[in-house]
């Protein structure tokens, strides 16, 4: 008897099972590959930012102020001048046109600075973060994009280190970027290679990258990726007015940081909290074993 051509039901099910097994084996590899590429991009972002910081220092012999504000400790609310340290780096990050558009005589929230304030810069967003995907995933040339006016300010998933403990952003902080700071490399007596300058933020603040608030400044007073702090609790629960918060990321197991010497390193979230605090202090006088981080 002549057999009909084509697949039988059993053969079809066998082939389907093989395909499912192959997908289950290959999908995790594909996902890991994509995350590895995103992590490399994030590292490159931080390298650009620390190089821009060093470029600024070479021209001015001082680090940019973490936040320019003469009204007192910086609260996590809109208002005040509060120009962030990131605005000072724009000319050193190929963003001269944005820098030239800022009116530094007016506050961040002044209407004259609206167009700059709502501009998203891809270098300021880790590709692993939801903020990057919301801002750039549908754009072919995602270097700078102006967000629809009135929707949200341009975000940053990176922040400068203002202090080694949880405390308001003020003039007496022990990091390298804080309110009206004017830090020179000579002030970083612990050594540039053992002092955190810039790190990742897991949940960016809606105040945006122009704001010298917790949107662009964090401290090492919290463990990396600490889920117990108010920074990532329900949006229905307001933060304390001067709460700043710590560093974190959407990468598995830790976050990426740039140090004063220009190096960029991934720090595990299991790092000793005491060591992390020391890394956030520019001049505590404590020696840190490189193997501890």
PDB file of N, CA and C in Angstrom, residues 144-219:
ATOM      1  N   UNK A 144      20.809  62.229  21.349  1.00  0.00           N
ATOM      2  CA  UNK A 144      20.049  63.177  22.162  1.00  0.00           C
ATOM      3  C   UNK A 144      18.628  63.193  21.631  1.00  0.00           C
ATOM      4  N   UNK A 145      17.674  63.177  22.507  1.00  0.00           N
ATOM      5  CA  UNK A 145      16.277  63.250  22.082  1.00  0.00           C
ATOM      6  C   UNK A 145      15.540  64.207  22.994  1.00  0.00           C
ATOM      7  N   UNK A 146      14.686  65.025  22.421  1.00  0.00           N
ATOM      8  CA  UNK A 146      13.862  65.916  23.224  1.00  0.00           C
ATOM      9  C   UNK A 146      12.552  65.209  23.543  1.00  0.00           C
ATOM     10  N   UNK A 147      12.306  65.018  24.815  1.00  0.00           N
ATOM     11  CA  UNK A 147      11.070  64.376  25.255  1.00  0.00           C
ATOM     12  C   UNK A 147       9.902  65.307  24.964  1.00  0.00           C
ATOM     13  N   UNK A 148       8.728  64.751  24.737  1.00  0.00           N
ATOM     14  CA  UNK A 148       7.551  65.578  24.494  1.00  0.00           C
ATOM     15  C   UNK A 148       7.369  66.550  25.651  1.00  0.00           C
ATOM     16  N   UNK A 149       7.334  67.861  25.387  1.00  0.00           N
ATOM     17  CA  UNK A 149       7.235  68.847  26.469  1.00  0.00           C
ATOM     18  C   UNK A 149       6.097  68.536  27.424  1.00  0.00           C
ATOM     19  N   UNK A 150       6.403  68.655  28.708  1.00  0.00           N
ATOM     20  CA  UNK A 150       5.386  68.450  29.721  1.00  0.00           C
ATOM     21  C   UNK A 150       5.247  67.017  30.181  1.00  0.00           C
ATOM     22  N   UNK A 151       5.901  66.070  29.476  1.00  0.00           N
ATOM     23  CA  UNK A 151       5.770  64.672  29.858  1.00  0.00           C
ATOM     24  C   UNK A 151       6.737  64.320  30.978  1.00  0.00           C
ATOM     25  N   UNK A 152       8.031  64.519  30.768  1.00  0.00           N
ATOM     26  CA  UNK A 152       9.005  64.249  31.820  1.00  0.00           C
ATOM     27  C   UNK A 152      10.325  64.921  31.479  1.00  0.00           C
ATOM     28  N   UNK A 153      11.124  65.160  32.508  1.00  0.00           N
ATOM     29  CA  UNK A 153      12.461  65.686  32.298  1.00  0.00           C
ATOM     30  C   UNK A 153      13.371  64.551  31.844  1.00  0.00           C
ATOM     31  N   UNK A 154      14.474  64.921  31.177  1.00  0.00           N
ATOM     32  CA  UNK A 154      15.458  63.919  30.798  1.00  0.00           C
ATOM     33  C   UNK A 154      16.047  63.273  32.043  1.00  0.00           C
ATOM     34  N   UNK A 155      16.139  61.966  32.048  1.00  0.00           N
ATOM     35  CA  UNK A 155      16.563  61.236  33.243  1.00  0.00           C
ATOM     36  C   UNK A 155      18.041  60.861  33.190  1.00  0.00           C
ATOM     37  N   UNK A 156      18.570  60.465  34.347  1.00  0.00           N
ATOM     38  CA  UNK A 156      19.927  59.935  34.433  1.00  0.00           C
ATOM     39  C   UNK A 156      19.927  58.714  35.346  1.00  0.00           C
ATOM     40  N   UNK A 157      20.547  57.631  34.875  1.00  0.00           N
ATOM     41  CA  UNK A 157      20.719  56.458  35.732  1.00  0.00           C
ATOM     42  C   UNK A 157      22.125  56.436  36.327  1.00  0.00           C
ATOM     43  N   UNK A 158      22.788  57.597  36.320  1.00  0.00           N
ATOM     44  CA  UNK A 158      24.106  57.735  36.937  1.00  0.00           C
ATOM     45  C   UNK A 158      24.088  58.926  37.884  1.00  0.00           C
ATOM     46  N   UNK A 159      24.849  58.814  38.964  1.00  0.00           N
ATOM     47  CA  UNK A 159      24.884  59.887  39.961  1.00  0.00           C
ATOM     48  C   UNK A 159      26.285  60.016  40.533  1.00  0.00           C
ATOM     49  N   UNK A 160      26.626  61.239  40.936  1.00  0.00           N
ATOM     50  CA  UNK A 160      27.888  61.468  41.609  1.00  0.00           C
ATOM     51  C   UNK A 160      27.772  61.116  43.080  1.00  0.00           C
ATOM     52  N   UNK A 161      28.901  60.824  43.705  1.00  0.00           N
ATOM     53  CA  UNK A 161      28.903  60.461  45.126  1.00  0.00           C
ATOM     54  C   UNK A 161      29.055  61.720  45.976  1.00  0.00           C
ATOM     55  N   UNK A 162      28.043  62.008  46.805  1.00  0.00           N
ATOM     56  CA  UNK A 162      28.079  63.219  47.617  1.00  0.00           C
ATOM     57  C   UNK A 162      28.533  62.966  49.049  1.00  0.00           C
ATOM     58  N   UNK A 163      28.402  61.730  49.538  1.00  0.00           N
ATOM     59  CA  UNK A 163      28.680  61.503  50.960  1.00  0.00           C
ATOM     60  C   UNK A 163      28.870  60.008  51.210  1.00  0.00           C
ATOM     61  N   UNK A 164      29.379  59.686  52.401  1.00  0.00           N
ATOM     62  CA  UNK A 164      29.577  58.284  52.755  1.00  0.00           C
ATOM     63  C   UNK A 164      28.506  57.755  53.709  1.00  0.00           C
ATOM     64  N   UNK A 165      27.560  58.580  54.085  1.00  0.00           N
ATOM     65  CA  UNK A 165      26.430  58.166  54.916  1.00  0.00           C
ATOM     66  C   UNK A 165      25.166  58.823  54.366  1.00  0.00           C
ATOM     67  N   UNK A 166      24.018  58.324  54.795  1.00  0.00           N
ATOM     68  CA  UNK A 166      22.762  58.968  54.400  1.00  0.00           C
ATOM     69  C   UNK A 166      22.623  60.288  55.149  1.00  0.00           C
ATOM     70  N   UNK A 167      22.614  61.379  54.415  1.00  0.00           N
ATOM     71  CA  UNK A 167      22.512  62.725  54.985  1.00  0.00           C
ATOM     72  C   UNK A 167      22.114  63.677  53.870  1.00  0.00           C
ATOM     73  N   UNK A 168      21.559  64.846  54.200  1.00  0.00           N
ATOM     74  CA  UNK A 168      21.185  65.811  53.167  1.00  0.00           C
ATOM     75  C   UNK A 168      22.384  66.245  52.325  1.00  0.00           C
ATOM     76  N   UNK A 169      22.117  66.613  51.092  1.00  0.00           N
ATOM     77  CA  UNK A 169      23.149  67.161  50.204  1.00  0.00           C
ATOM     78  C   UNK A 169      23.487  68.557  50.697  1.00  0.00           C
ATOM     79  N   UNK A 170      24.699  68.743  51.218  1.00  0.00           N
ATOM     80  CA  UNK A 170      25.043  70.017  51.843  1.00  0.00           C
ATOM     81  C   UNK A 170      26.522  70.318  51.642  1.00  0.00           C
ATOM     82  N   UNK A 171      26.964  71.438  52.194  1.00  0.00           N
ATOM     83  CA  UNK A 171      28.322  71.927  51.948  1.00  0.00           C
ATOM     84  C   UNK A 171      29.389  71.151  52.711  1.00  0.00           C
ATOM     85  N   UNK A 172      29.000  70.349  53.677  1.00  0.00           N
ATOM     86  CA  UNK A 172      29.979  69.650  54.510  1.00  0.00           C
ATOM     87  C   UNK A 172      30.040  68.153  54.231  1.00  0.00           C
ATOM     88  N   UNK A 173      29.573  67.725  53.068  1.00  0.00           N
ATOM     89  CA  UNK A 173      29.596  66.306  52.729  1.00  0.00           C
ATOM     90  C   UNK A 173      31.026  65.824  52.459  1.00  0.00           C
ATOM     91  N   UNK A 174      31.227  64.521  52.547  1.00  0.00           N
ATOM     92  CA  UNK A 174      32.577  63.966  52.447  1.00  0.00           C
ATOM     93  C   UNK A 174      32.888  63.305  51.107  1.00  0.00           C
ATOM     94  N   UNK A 175      31.949  63.393  50.152  1.00  0.00           N
ATOM     95  CA  UNK A 175      32.212  62.849  48.824  1.00  0.00           C
ATOM     96  C   UNK A 175      32.957  63.850  47.959  1.00  0.00           C
ATOM     97  N   UNK A 176      32.770  63.758  46.649  1.00  0.00           N
ATOM     98  CA  UNK A 176      33.464  64.688  45.745  1.00  0.00           C
ATOM     99  C   UNK A 176      32.506  65.637  45.026  1.00  0.00           C
ATOM    100  N   UNK A 177      31.209  65.304  45.009  1.00  0.00           N
ATOM    101  CA  UNK A 177      30.201  66.176  44.404  1.00  0.00           C
ATOM    102  C   UNK A 177      29.121  66.455  45.448  1.00  0.00           C
ATOM    103  N   UNK A 178      28.944  67.702  45.840  1.00  0.00           N
ATOM    104  CA  UNK A 178      27.897  68.046  46.802  1.00  0.00           C
ATOM    105  C   UNK A 178      27.541  69.518  46.637  1.00  0.00           C
ATOM    106  N   UNK A 179      26.746  70.056  47.541  1.00  0.00           N
ATOM    107  CA  UNK A 179      26.249  71.425  47.377  1.00  0.00           C
ATOM    108  C   UNK A 179      27.405  72.422  47.406  1.00  0.00           C
ATOM    109  N   UNK A 180      27.522  73.170  46.294  1.00  0.00           N
ATOM    110  CA  UNK A 180      28.542  74.216  46.126  1.00  0.00           C
ATOM    111  C   UNK A 180      29.961  73.699  46.364  1.00  0.00           C
ATOM    112  N   UNK A 181      30.195  72.432  46.060  1.00  0.00           N
ATOM    113  CA  UNK A 181      31.528  71.848  46.258  1.00  0.00           C
ATOM    114  C   UNK A 181      32.536  72.417  45.264  1.00  0.00           C
ATOM    115  N   UNK A 182      33.784  72.470  45.704  1.00  0.00           N
ATOM    116  CA  UNK A 182      34.901  72.919  44.870  1.00  0.00           C
ATOM    117  C   UNK A 182      36.098  72.024  45.203  1.00  0.00           C
ATOM    118  N   UNK A 183      35.983  70.756  44.882  1.00  0.00           N
ATOM    119  CA  UNK A 183      36.983  69.775  45.283  1.00  0.00           C
ATOM    120  C   UNK A 183      38.118  69.709  44.259  1.00  0.00           C
ATOM    121  N   UNK A 184      39.346  69.757  44.787  1.00  0.00           N
ATOM    122  CA  UNK A 184      40.534  69.561  43.974  1.00  0.00           C
ATOM    123  C   UNK A 184      41.058  68.145  44.213  1.00  0.00           C
ATOM    124  N   UNK A 185      41.846  67.650  43.279  1.00  0.00           N
ATOM    125  CA  UNK A 185      42.395  66.302  43.449  1.00  0.00           C
ATOM    126  C   UNK A 185      43.248  66.201  44.712  1.00  0.00           C
ATOM    127  N   UNK A 186      43.888  67.292  45.099  1.00  0.00           N
ATOM    128  CA  UNK A 186      44.683  67.279  46.332  1.00  0.00           C
ATOM    129  C   UNK A 186      43.816  67.036  47.562  1.00  0.00           C
ATOM    130  N   UNK A 187      42.518  67.354  47.450  1.00  0.00           N
ATOM    131  CA  UNK A 187      41.603  67.132  48.573  1.00  0.00           C
ATOM    132  C   UNK A 187      41.225  65.658  48.725  1.00  0.00           C
ATOM    133  N   UNK A 188      41.458  64.895  47.667  1.00  0.00           N
ATOM    134  CA  UNK A 188      41.113  63.468  47.691  1.00  0.00           C
ATOM    135  C   UNK A 188      42.323  62.717  48.245  1.00  0.00           C
ATOM    136  N   UNK A 189      42.544  62.850  49.534  1.00  0.00           N
ATOM    137  CA  UNK A 189      43.765  62.324  50.151  1.00  0.00           C
ATOM    138  C   UNK A 189      43.781  60.805  50.264  1.00  0.00           C
ATOM    139  N   UNK A 190      42.622  60.171  50.131  1.00  0.00           N
ATOM    140  CA  UNK A 190      42.587  58.707  50.165  1.00  0.00           C
ATOM    141  C   UNK A 190      43.093  58.091  48.866  1.00  0.00           C
ATOM    142  N   UNK A 191      43.266  58.924  47.848  1.00  0.00           N
ATOM    143  CA  UNK A 191      43.719  58.433  46.555  1.00  0.00           C
ATOM    144  C   UNK A 191      42.582  58.327  45.562  1.00  0.00           C
ATOM    145  N   UNK A 192      42.835  58.772  44.335  1.00  0.00           N
ATOM    146  CA  UNK A 192      41.795  58.757  43.307  1.00  0.00           C
ATOM    147  C   UNK A 192      41.337  57.335  42.985  1.00  0.00           C
ATOM    148  N   UNK A 193      42.246  56.371  43.077  1.00  0.00           N
ATOM    149  CA  UNK A 193      41.898  54.991  42.739  1.00  0.00           C
ATOM    150  C   UNK A 193      41.053  54.318  43.811  1.00  0.00           C
ATOM    151  N   UNK A 194      40.922  54.955  44.977  1.00  0.00           N
ATOM    152  CA  UNK A 194      40.132  54.380  46.065  1.00  0.00           C
ATOM    153  C   UNK A 194      38.990  55.300  46.486  1.00  0.00           C
ATOM    154  N   UNK A 195      38.560  56.136  45.549  1.00  0.00           N
ATOM    155  CA  UNK A 195      37.456  57.052  45.837  1.00  0.00           C
ATOM    156  C   UNK A 195      36.427  56.990  44.716  1.00  0.00           C
ATOM    157  N   UNK A 196      35.201  56.653  45.077  1.00  0.00           N
ATOM    158  CA  UNK A 196      34.116  56.609  44.095  1.00  0.00           C
ATOM    159  C   UNK A 196      33.752  58.014  43.641  1.00  0.00           C
ATOM    160  N   UNK A 197      33.633  58.204  42.341  1.00  0.00           N
ATOM    161  CA  UNK A 197      33.180  59.477  41.793  1.00  0.00           C
ATOM    162  C   UNK A 197      31.744  59.369  41.278  1.00  0.00           C
ATOM    163  N   UNK A 198      31.477  58.347  40.469  1.00  0.00           N
ATOM    164  CA  UNK A 198      30.177  58.214  39.799  1.00  0.00           C
ATOM    165  C   UNK A 198      29.720  56.761  39.873  1.00  0.00           C
ATOM    166  N   UNK A 199      28.423  56.560  40.070  1.00  0.00           N
ATOM    167  CA  UNK A 199      27.886  55.206  40.102  1.00  0.00           C
ATOM    168  C   UNK A 199      26.495  55.137  39.512  1.00  0.00           C
ATOM    169  N   UNK A 200      25.977  53.935  39.416  1.00  0.00           N
ATOM    170  CA  UNK A 200      24.656  53.717  38.825  1.00  0.00           C
ATOM    171  C   UNK A 200      23.528  53.929  39.831  1.00  0.00           C
ATOM    172  N   UNK A 201      22.376  54.272  39.288  1.00  0.00           N
ATOM    173  CA  UNK A 201      21.149  54.440  40.070  1.00  0.00           C
ATOM    174  C   UNK A 201      20.094  53.500  39.487  1.00  0.00           C
ATOM    175  N   UNK A 202      19.519  52.657  40.319  1.00  0.00           N
ATOM    176  CA  UNK A 202      18.554  51.667  39.834  1.00  0.00           C
ATOM    177  C   UNK A 202      17.257  52.314  39.369  1.00  0.00           C
ATOM    178  N   UNK A 203      16.760  53.270  40.147  1.00  0.00           N
ATOM    179  CA  UNK A 203      15.496  53.937  39.827  1.00  0.00           C
ATOM    180  C   UNK A 203      15.752  55.440  39.725  1.00  0.00           C
ATOM    181  N   UNK A 204      15.883  55.976  38.508  1.00  0.00           N
ATOM    182  CA  UNK A 204      16.194  57.402  38.367  1.00  0.00           C
ATOM    183  C   UNK A 204      15.083  58.301  38.891  1.00  0.00           C
ATOM    184  N   UNK A 205      15.477  59.442  39.437  1.00  0.00           N
ATOM    185  CA  UNK A 205      14.511  60.416  39.943  1.00  0.00           C
ATOM    186  C   UNK A 205      13.895  61.199  38.795  1.00  0.00           C
ATOM    187  N   UNK A 206      12.625  61.505  38.925  1.00  0.00           N
ATOM    188  CA  UNK A 206      11.911  62.247  37.883  1.00  0.00           C
ATOM    189  C   UNK A 206      12.367  63.699  37.778  1.00  0.00           C
ATOM    190  N   UNK A 207      13.179  64.180  38.735  1.00  0.00           N
ATOM    191  CA  UNK A 207      13.651  65.566  38.661  1.00  0.00           C
ATOM    192  C   UNK A 207      14.653  65.768  37.533  1.00  0.00           C
ATOM    193  N   UNK A 208      15.256  64.702  37.030  1.00  0.00           N
ATOM    194  CA  UNK A 208      16.066  64.799  35.822  1.00  0.00           C
ATOM    195  C   UNK A 208      17.524  65.168  36.036  1.00  0.00           C
ATOM    196  N   UNK A 209      18.303  65.036  34.938  1.00  0.00           N
ATOM    197  CA  UNK A 209      19.754  65.186  35.014  1.00  0.00           C
ATOM    198  C   UNK A 209      20.222  66.619  35.246  1.00  0.00           C
ATOM    199  N   UNK A 210      19.395  67.611  35.018  1.00  0.00           N
ATOM    200  CA  UNK A 210      19.811  68.992  35.280  1.00  0.00           C
ATOM    201  C   UNK A 210      19.735  69.342  36.759  1.00  0.00           C
ATOM    202  N   UNK A 211      19.023  68.552  37.530  1.00  0.00           N
ATOM    203  CA  UNK A 211      18.751  68.876  38.926  1.00  0.00           C
ATOM    204  C   UNK A 211      19.845  68.347  39.854  1.00  0.00           C
ATOM    205  N   UNK A 212      20.437  69.244  40.633  1.00  0.00           N
ATOM    206  CA  UNK A 212      21.438  68.851  41.616  1.00  0.00           C
ATOM    207  C   UNK A 212      20.786  68.347  42.883  1.00  0.00           C
ATOM    208  N   UNK A 213      20.062  67.271  42.760  1.00  0.00           N
ATOM    209  CA  UNK A 213      19.310  66.651  43.859  1.00  0.00           C
ATOM    210  C   UNK A 213      19.652  65.166  43.859  1.00  0.00           C
ATOM    211  N   UNK A 214      18.809  64.349  44.487  1.00  0.00           N
ATOM    212  CA  UNK A 214      19.067  62.912  44.446  1.00  0.00           C
ATOM    213  C   UNK A 214      18.933  62.347  43.035  1.00  0.00           C
ATOM    214  N   UNK A 215      18.475  63.162  42.098  1.00  0.00           N
ATOM    215  CA  UNK A 215      18.429  62.742  40.702  1.00  0.00           C
ATOM    216  C   UNK A 215      19.827  62.529  40.137  1.00  0.00           C
ATOM    217  N   UNK A 216      20.818  63.257  40.679  1.00  0.00           N
ATOM    218  CA  UNK A 216      22.187  63.170  40.155  1.00  0.00           C
ATOM    219  C   UNK A 216      23.232  62.987  41.246  1.00  0.00           C
ATOM    220  N   UNK A 217      22.797  62.833  42.486  1.00  0.00           N
ATOM    221  CA  UNK A 217      23.720  62.657  43.607  1.00  0.00           C
ATOM    222  C   UNK A 217      23.217  61.535  44.515  1.00  0.00           C
ATOM    223  N   UNK A 218      24.110  60.653  44.934  1.00  0.00           N
ATOM    224  CA  UNK A 218      23.774  59.572  45.853  1.00  0.00           C
ATOM    225  C   UNK A 218      24.930  59.374  46.839  1.00  0.00           C
ATOM    226  N   UNK A 219      24.722  58.510  47.823  1.00  0.00           N
ATOM    227  CA  UNK A 219      25.763  58.275  48.823  1.00  0.00           C
ATOM    228  C   UNK A 219      26.019  56.782  49.013  1.00  0.00           C
TER     229      UNK A 219
END
